[in-house]
Coordinates of C-alpha atoms in Angstrom, one line a residue:
X1 CA 0.0 0.0 0.0
X2 CA 3.0 2.3 0.8
X3 CA 4.4 1.5 -2.7
X4 CA 1.0 2.2 -4.3
X5 CA 0.7 5.6 -2.5
X6 CA 4.3 6.4 -3.6
X7 CA 3.4 5.6 -7.3
X8 CA 0.3 7.6 -7.3
X9 CA 2.1 10.5 -5.7
X10 CA 5.0 10.3 -8.4
X11 CA 2.5 10.2 -11.3
X12 CA 0.7 13.2 -9.8
X13 CA 3.8 15.2 -9.3
X14 CA 5.1 14.2 -12.7
X15 CA 1.9 15.6 -14.4
X16 CA 1.8 18.7 -12.3
X17 CA 5.5 19.4 -13.0
X18 CA 4.8 18.9 -16.7
X19 CA 1.8 21.2 -16.6
X20 CA 3.7 23.8 -14.6
X21 CA 6.7 23.9 -17.0
X22 CA 4.3 24.0 -20.0
X23 CA 2.4 26.9 -18.6
X24 CA 5.6 28.8 -17.6
X25 CA 7.0 28.4 -21.0
X26 CA 3.8 29.6 -22.6
X27 CA 3.8 32.5 -20.3
X28 CA 7.4 33.5 -21.1
X29 CA 6.7 33.1 -24.8
X30 CA 3.6 35.2 -24.7
X31 CA 5.5 38.0 -22.7
X32 CA 8.3 38.1 -25.3
X33 CA 5.9 38.1 -28.2
X34 CA 3.9 40.9 -26.6
X35 CA 6.9 42.9 -25.9
X36 CA 8.0 42.7 -29.5
X37 CA 4.6 43.5 -30.9
X38 CA 4.3 46.8 -28.6
X39 CA 7.8 48.0 -29.7
X40 CA 6.9 47.3 -33.3
X41 CA 3.6 49.3 -32.9
X42 CA 5.5 52.2 -31.3
X43 CA 8.0 52.1 -34.0
X44 CA 5.3 52.3 -36.7
X45 CA 3.7 55.3 -34.9
X46 CA 7.0 57.1 -34.5
X47 CA 8.1 56.4 -38.1
X48 CA 4.7 57.9 -39.2
X49 CA 5.2 61.1 -37.2
X50 CA 8.7 61.5 -38.4
X51 CA 7.6 61.1 -42.0
X52 CA 4.8 63.7 -41.4
X53 CA 7.3 66.3 -40.1
X54 CA 9.8 65.6 -42.9
X55 CA 6.9 66.4 -45.3
X56 CA 6.2 69.6 -43.5
X57 CA 10.0 70.5 -43.6
X58 CA 10.1 69.6 -47.4
X59 CA 7.4 72.1 -48.1
X60 CA 8.2 75.0 -45.8
X61 CA 11.8 74.4 -44.8
X62 CA 13.1 74.9 -41.2
X63 CA 10.7 77.7 -40.2
X64 CA 7.7 75.5 -41.1
X65 CA 9.3 72.7 -39.1
X66 CA 9.9 74.9 -36.1
X67 CA 6.2 76.1 -36.2
X68 CA 4.9 72.6 -36.4
X69 CA 7.0 71.4 -33.5
X70 CA 5.9 74.4 -31.4
X71 CA 2.3 73.8 -32.2
X72 CA 2.5 70.1 -31.3
X73 CA 4.3 70.9 -28.0
X74 CA 2.0 73.7 -27.0
X75 CA -1.3 71.7 -27.7
X76 CA 0.0 68.4 -26.5
X77 CA -1.8 66.7 -29.4
X78 CA -0.1 63.3 -28.9
X79 CA 2.4 61.5 -26.7
X80 CA 5.4 62.3 -28.7
X81 CA 8.4 64.5 -27.5
X82 CA 10.5 66.4 -30.2
X83 CA 14.0 67.6 -30.6
X84 CA 15.3 69.6 -33.5
X85 CA 19.0 70.6 -33.5
X86 CA 21.0 72.3 -36.2
X87 CA 24.0 71.0 -38.0
X88 CA 26.1 73.0 -35.4
X89 CA 24.4 71.2 -32.5
X90 CA 22.2 74.1 -31.4
X91 CA 18.7 73.3 -30.4
X92 CA 16.3 74.8 -32.9
X93 CA 13.0 73.5 -31.6
X94 CA 11.2 70.9 -29.5
X95 CA 10.9 70.5 -25.8
X96 CA 12.4 67.0 -25.4
X97 CA 15.1 67.2 -22.8
X98 CA 17.7 64.7 -23.8
X99 CA 21.1 64.5 -25.6
X100 CA 20.7 64.4 -29.4
X101 CA 21.0 60.7 -30.3
X102 CA 22.5 59.2 -33.4
X103 CA 20.6 58.7 -36.6
X104 CA 18.2 55.9 -36.7
X105 CA 16.4 54.0 -33.9
X106 CA 17.5 54.2 -30.2
X107 CA 16.3 53.7 -26.7
X108 CA 17.0 57.0 -24.9
X109 CA 16.5 58.7 -21.4
X110 CA 14.9 62.1 -21.1
X111 CA 14.0 64.4 -18.2
X112 CA 10.5 65.5 -17.4
X113 CA 9.7 69.1 -16.1
X114 CA 10.3 67.7 -12.6
X115 CA 13.7 66.6 -13.4
X116 CA 12.9 62.7 -13.4
X117 CA 14.5 60.3 -15.8
X118 CA 12.2 58.3 -18.2
X119 CA 12.9 55.7 -20.8
X120 CA 11.8 56.3 -24.4
X121 CA 11.8 54.9 -27.8
X122 CA 13.2 57.4 -30.4
X123 CA 13.9 57.8 -34.2
X124 CA 16.3 60.5 -35.5
X125 CA 16.3 61.7 -39.0
X126 CA 18.4 64.2 -40.9
X127 CA 17.0 67.2 -42.8
X128 CA 18.3 68.7 -46.1
X129 CA 20.2 71.5 -44.2
X130 CA 21.9 69.1 -41.9
X131 CA 19.6 69.6 -39.0
X132 CA 18.6 66.5 -37.1
X133 CA 14.9 65.8 -36.0
X134 CA 14.3 63.4 -33.1
X135 CA 10.8 62.0 -32.3
X136 CA 10.4 60.0 -29.1
X137 CA 7.6 58.4 -27.1
X138 CA 7.7 57.2 -23.6
X139 CA 8.0 53.4 -22.8
X140 CA 6.4 53.6 -19.4
X141 CA 2.7 53.0 -20.6
X142 CA 3.8 50.0 -22.6
X143 CA 5.8 48.6 -19.7
X144 CA 2.9 49.4 -17.4
X145 CA 0.6 47.4 -19.6
X146 CA 3.2 44.6 -19.8
X147 CA 3.4 44.5 -16.1
X148 CA -0.3 44.3 -15.7
X149 CA -0.7 41.4 -18.1
X150 CA 2.3 39.7 -16.2
X151 CA 0.3 40.1 -12.9
X152 CA -2.7 38.7 -14.4
X153 CA -0.7 35.7 -15.9
X154 CA 0.8 35.0 -12.5
X155 CA -2.5 35.1 -10.7
X156 CA -4.0 32.8 -13.3
X157 CA -0.9 30.5 -13.0
X158 CA -1.3 30.3 -9.1
X159 CA -5.0 29.5 -9.6
X160 CA -4.4 26.8 -12.0
X161 CA -1.5 25.4 -10.0
X162 CA -3.7 25.2 -6.9
X163 CA -6.4 23.6 -8.9
X164 CA -3.8 21.1 -10.4
X165 CA -2.6 20.3 -6.9
X166 CA -6.0 19.7 -5.7
X167 CA -6.9 17.6 -8.7
X168 CA -3.7 15.7 -8.2
X169 CA -4.4 14.9 -4.5
X170 CA -8.0 13.8 -5.4
X171 CA -6.6 11.7 -8.3
X172 CA -4.0 10.1 -6.0
X173 CA -6.6 9.4 -3.3
X174 CA -8.8 7.8 -5.8
X175 CA -6.1 5.5 -7.2
X176 CA -5.1 4.5 -3.8
X177 CA -8.6 3.8 -2.7
X178 CA -9.4 1.5 -5.9
X179 CA -6.0 -0.1 -5.7
X180 CA -6.3 -0.6 -2.0
X181 CA -9.2 -2.9 -2.4
X182 CA -7.3 -5.0 -4.9
X183 CA -4.2 -5.1 -2.5
X184 CA -6.5 -6.1 0.5
X185 CA -8.3 -8.9 -1.4
X186 CA -4.9 -10.1 -2.8
X187 CA -3.3 -10.2 0.7
X188 CA -6.2 -12.0 2.2
X189 CA -6.1 -14.6 -0.6
X190 CA -2.3 -14.9 0.0
X191 CA -3.0 -15.6 3.6
X192 CA -5.4 -18.4 2.9
X193 CA -8.8 -16.8 2.7
X194 CA -9.6 -18.1 -0.8
X195 CA -13.2 -16.7 -0.7
X196 CA -12.0 -13.1 -0.5
X197 CA -13.0 -11.1 -3.7
X198 CA -12.3 -7.5 -5.0
X199 CA -15.3 -5.2 -4.7
X200 CA -16.9 -4.2 -8.0
X201 CA -18.9 -1.0 -8.4
X202 CA -21.8 -0.2 -10.7
X203 CA -19.7 2.2 -12.7
X204 CA -18.1 -0.5 -14.7
X205 CA -15.0 1.7 -15.4
X206 CA -11.5 0.2 -16.1
X207 CA -10.9 -0.6 -12.4
X208 CA -14.2 -2.4 -12.2
X209 CA -13.3 -4.4 -15.4
X210 CA -9.9 -5.3 -13.9
X211 CA -11.5 -6.4 -10.7
X212 CA -14.0 -8.5 -12.5
X213 CA -11.2 -10.2 -14.4
X214 CA -9.1 -10.9 -11.3
X215 CA -12.3 -12.2 -9.4
X216 CA -12.8 -14.6 -12.2
X217 CA -9.2 -15.6 -12.1
X218 CA -9.6 -16.1 -8.2
X219 CA -12.7 -18.1 -8.7
X220 CA -10.9 -20.4 -11.1
X221 CA -7.9 -20.8 -8.8
X222 CA -10.1 -21.4 -5.8
X223 CA -11.9 -24.2 -7.7
X224 CA -8.6 -25.7 -8.8
X225 CA -7.1 -25.7 -5.3
X226 CA -10.3 -27.0 -3.8
X227 CA -10.3 -29.8 -6.3
X228 CA -6.5 -30.5 -5.7
X229 CA -7.2 -30.4 -1.9
X230 CA -9.9 -32.9 -2.2
X231 CA -7.7 -35.2 -4.4
X232 CA -4.8 -35.0 -1.9
X233 CA -7.1 -35.6 1.0
X234 CA -8.7 -38.6 -0.8
X235 CA -5.4 -40.0 -1.7
X236 CA -4.1 -39.7 1.8
X237 CA -7.1 -41.2 3.3
X238 CA -7.2 -44.0 0.7
X239 CA -3.6 -44.8 1.3
X240 CA -3.7 -44.6 5.1
X241 CA -6.4 -47.2 5.4
X242 CA -4.5 -50.0 3.4
X243 CA -1.3 -49.0 5.1
X244 CA -3.0 -49.2 8.5
X245 CA -4.3 -52.8 7.6
X246 CA -0.8 -53.6 6.4
X247 CA 0.6 -52.4 9.8
X248 CA -2.0 -54.5 11.5
X249 CA -1.1 -57.7 9.6
X250 CA 2.6 -57.1 10.5
X251 CA 1.7 -56.8 14.1
X252 CA -0.2 -60.1 13.9
X253 CA 2.7 -61.7 12.2
X254 CA 5.1 -60.3 14.8
X255 CA 3.0 -61.8 17.6
X256 CA 3.4 -65.2 16.0
X257 CA 7.0 -64.9 15.2
X258 CA 9.6 -66.5 17.5
X259 CA 11.0 -63.8 19.8
X260 CA 14.5 -62.5 19.0
X261 CA 14.4 -64.3 15.7
X262 CA 15.6 -62.8 12.3
X263 CA 11.9 -62.9 11.2
X264 CA 10.8 -60.9 14.2
X265 CA 13.4 -58.3 13.6
X266 CA 12.5 -57.9 10.0
X267 CA 8.9 -57.5 10.9
X268 CA 9.7 -55.0 13.5
X269 CA 11.7 -52.8 11.1
X270 CA 8.9 -53.1 8.5
X271 CA 6.5 -51.7 11.1
X272 CA 8.9 -48.9 11.9
X273 CA 8.9 -48.0 8.1
X274 CA 5.2 -48.1 8.0
X275 CA 5.1 -45.8 11.0
X276 CA 7.3 -43.3 9.3
X277 CA 5.1 -43.4 6.2
X278 CA 2.1 -42.7 8.4
X279 CA 3.9 -39.9 10.1
X280 CA 4.8 -38.4 6.8
X281 CA 1.2 -38.4 5.7
X282 CA 0.1 -36.9 8.9
X283 CA 2.8 -34.1 8.5
X284 CA 1.5 -33.4 5.0
X285 CA -2.1 -33.4 5.8
X286 CA -1.2 -31.0 8.7
X287 CA 0.7 -28.5 6.6
X288 CA -2.1 -28.6 4.0
X289 CA -4.7 -27.8 6.6
X290 CA -2.6 -24.9 8.1
X291 CA -1.8 -23.4 4.6
X292 CA -5.5 -23.5 3.7
X293 CA -6.4 -20.9 6.5
X294 CA -9.2 -23.2 7.6
X295 CA -7.9 -23.1 11.2
X296 CA -8.4 -19.3 11.5
X297 CA -12.0 -19.7 12.5
X298 CA -10.7 -21.5 15.7
X299 CA -8.1 -19.0 16.8
X300 CA -8.4 -17.5 20.3
X301 CA -6.2 -15.7 22.8
X302 CA -3.3 -17.9 23.9
X303 CA -1.1 -17.5 26.9
X304 CA 2.1 -17.9 25.0
X305 CA 4.3 -17.4 28.1
X306 CA 2.6 -20.3 30.0
X307 CA 2.7 -22.6 26.8
X308 CA 6.3 -22.0 26.1
X309 CA 7.3 -22.2 30.0
X310 CA 5.5 -25.6 30.2
X311 CA 7.3 -26.9 27.2
X312 CA 10.7 -25.5 28.4
X313 CA 10.3 -27.4 31.8
X314 CA 9.7 -30.5 29.8
X315 CA 12.7 -30.1 27.6
X316 CA 15.2 -29.1 30.3
X317 CA 15.2 -32.7 31.4
X318 CA 15.2 -34.1 27.8
X319 CA 18.3 -31.9 27.1
X320 CA 20.1 -32.9 30.3
X321 CA 19.5 -36.6 29.4
X322 CA 21.0 -36.0 26.0
X323 CA 24.1 -34.3 27.3
X324 CA 23.1 -30.8 26.4
X325 CA 21.7 -27.9 28.4
X326 CA 18.6 -25.8 27.9
X327 CA 18.4 -22.2 29.3
X328 CA 15.2 -20.1 29.1
X329 CA 14.4 -16.4 29.3
X330 CA 10.7 -16.0 29.0
X331 CA 8.8 -12.7 29.6
X332 CA 5.5 -13.2 31.4
X333 CA 2.0 -12.2 30.3
X334 CA 2.8 -12.5 26.7
X335 CA -0.4 -13.4 24.8
X336 CA -1.1 -14.0 21.1
X337 CA -4.3 -14.6 19.0
X338 CA -3.7 -18.1 17.5
X339 CA -3.9 -21.8 18.1
X340 CA -2.4 -23.1 21.3
X341 CA -1.5 -26.6 19.7
X342 CA 0.2 -25.1 16.7
X343 CA 2.1 -22.6 18.6
X344 CA 3.4 -25.3 20.8
X345 CA 4.2 -27.3 17.8
X346 CA 6.7 -24.5 16.7
X347 CA 8.5 -24.6 20.0
X348 CA 8.6 -28.5 19.9
X349 CA 10.0 -28.7 16.3
X350 CA 12.7 -26.1 16.9
X351 CA 13.7 -27.7 20.2
X352 CA 13.8 -31.1 18.6
X353 CA 15.9 -29.8 15.8
X354 CA 18.4 -28.1 18.2
X355 CA 18.7 -31.4 20.2
X356 CA 19.1 -33.4 17.0
X357 CA 21.6 -31.3 15.2
X358 CA 24.0 -30.2 18.0
X359 CA 26.8 -32.3 19.6
X360 CA 26.8 -33.2 23.2
X361 CA 27.8 -30.3 25.5
X362 CA 25.9 -27.9 23.5
X363 CA 23.9 -25.0 25.0
X364 CA 20.5 -24.2 23.7
X365 CA 18.8 -20.9 24.7
X366 CA 15.0 -20.5 24.5
X367 CA 13.8 -16.8 24.6
X368 CA 10.3 -15.2 24.4
X369 CA 10.2 -11.4 24.7
X370 CA 7.6 -8.8 23.7
X371 CA 8.1 -5.3 22.4
X372 CA 5.6 -2.6 21.7
X373 CA 4.9 -4.0 18.2
X374 CA 6.1 -7.6 18.3
X375 CA 6.3 -10.9 20.1
X376 CA 9.7 -12.5 19.5
X377 CA 10.3 -16.2 19.9
X378 CA 14.1 -17.2 19.5
X379 CA 15.7 -20.7 19.8
X380 CA 19.4 -20.6 19.4
X381 CA 22.3 -23.2 19.9
X382 CA 26.0 -23.2 19.5
X383 CA 26.1 -26.1 17.3
X384 CA 27.3 -26.2 13.7
X385 CA 24.5 -24.1 12.4
X386 CA 23.4 -23.8 8.8
X387 CA 25.4 -22.1 6.1
X388 CA 23.8 -18.9 4.8
X389 CA 23.4 -20.3 1.3
X390 CA 21.5 -23.4 2.7
X391 CA 19.0 -21.4 5.0
X392 CA 16.5 -20.7 2.4
X393 CA 16.5 -24.2 1.2
X394 CA 16.3 -25.5 4.7
X395 CA 12.7 -24.1 4.9
X396 CA 11.5 -25.7 1.8
X397 CA 9.4 -28.8 1.8
X398 CA 11.3 -32.2 1.7
X399 CA 14.6 -30.4 2.0
X400 CA 17.2 -32.4 3.9
X401 CA 20.5 -30.8 4.5
X402 CA 23.6 -33.0 4.9
X403 CA 23.8 -32.6 8.8
X404 CA 24.7 -35.6 11.0
X405 CA 22.4 -38.6 11.2
X406 CA 19.1 -36.7 10.1
X407 CA 16.4 -39.2 9.7
X408 CA 13.5 -36.8 9.3
X409 CA 11.4 -36.1 6.2
X410 CA 12.5 -32.5 5.8
X411 CA 9.2 -31.2 6.9
X412 CA 10.0 -29.8 10.4
X413 CA 11.0 -26.2 9.4
X414 CA 8.5 -26.1 6.6
X415 CA 5.7 -26.9 9.2
X416 CA 7.1 -24.1 11.5
X417 CA 7.1 -21.7 8.6
X418 CA 3.5 -22.5 7.7
X419 CA 2.3 -22.1 11.3
X420 CA 4.1 -18.8 11.7
X421 CA 2.7 -17.4 8.4
X422 CA -0.7 -18.6 9.6
X423 CA -0.2 -16.4 12.6
X424 CA 0.8 -13.4 10.6
X425 CA 4.4 -13.8 11.7
X426 CA 7.8 -14.1 10.0
X427 CA 10.7 -16.6 10.5
X428 CA 14.4 -16.0 10.0
X429 CA 17.3 -18.4 10.2
X430 CA 20.4 -16.4 11.6
X431 CA 24.0 -17.0 12.4
X432 CA 24.4 -17.3 16.2
X433 CA 28.1 -17.1 15.9
X434 CA 28.5 -20.0 16.4
X435 CA 25.4 -21.9 15.8
X436 CA 22.0 -21.3 14.5
X437 CA 19.3 -19.0 15.8
X438 CA 15.7 -19.2 14.6
X439 CA 13.9 -15.9 15.4
X440 CA 10.2 -15.9 14.9
X441 CA 8.3 -12.5 15.2
X442 CA 4.5 -12.3 15.6
X443 CA 2.7 -8.8 15.3
X444 CA 1.1 -7.5 18.4
X445 CA -2.5 -6.5 18.4
X446 CA -3.3 -7.9 14.9
X447 CA -5.6 -10.8 14.2
X448 CA -4.0 -13.1 11.7

């Protein structure tokens, strides 16, 4: 679920980032184009005014030009400023307070009557008598309009960004909610609840279509598993019955055989082999039953401290008889929602393994502690341990490592792992330096 939330957040942030960059690029482009259009419009107006004044000068000469400039300055008929200087640099007309610029287009600075400097766009043309005419218009109105448009753009951008963030958050929450139902259903099925299905709404959107498809797949898998379970159960029962009859006949034959004869010993070994086969069937059926999740309905609160303490008291004497020692450190009042018999089976299997795979003189430590979030069961020894590359294989079904005189079926750790998973816990095989430590962690306060 955490990964889903992270993915939805990344998708949302990615699209918001793309949207933001695209909007900024559009705004910058619009600002540059708008600025160029305004300058071109000002240039056209200035060029038309210069051409008009040059026409006046062409018809009436310098006196007509001076009169036209004085008339424009006096009446304030437009937003232009004028400067007419003679070929000797003397001001001949106009009230534009600036240094005479060079011929052509230029951006200049001029002073207003209050002495403040202002930016202006100007064009300077030369008259026939060598005089120079400069026509300029202030850039402040254009800049003011540009700043107004920029402020409107930024305000609009902030509003769109806020809407985008809100939409992204809503999108992420919707995705998490829809995928959450899929994750919860899949997790329940993985933990053995094969009847769990994904909720399907009436909208019949893409998620509902996916949920319908997955539900169909789960129905199909559940039917196959149920059939397989029935087949396995039927085979086990069908085989157990003739094997039990066979064992009974061997026992009858053993009763008739002469005591301590070779025939009696052969029959006795055959009975032992049959018992091993029956034990193997019992273990396989037990694992299948646990992995099916059918036992969850019978889970109850278990006093794990009392259960482990009782088993520890029993195995202390067993360990001493085998030339080993068992020490215990068990926290009191540790409870767990589960099955007492199954939890006891974990401790028994691990202690039996420790006794079977360690040499005489070994020390076995049994621990049960509880933290705020977990109940931790550990069984450690100082024997040969299990190499790191063999630990994953050691938990697999029918996996037998080359350790000592192991006569088991390779189901002990697999059964422990199945019981641990059925209780929502995890199992790790660790290096006890030296020896092996099996650490099992159960979550606290969660029903498996």
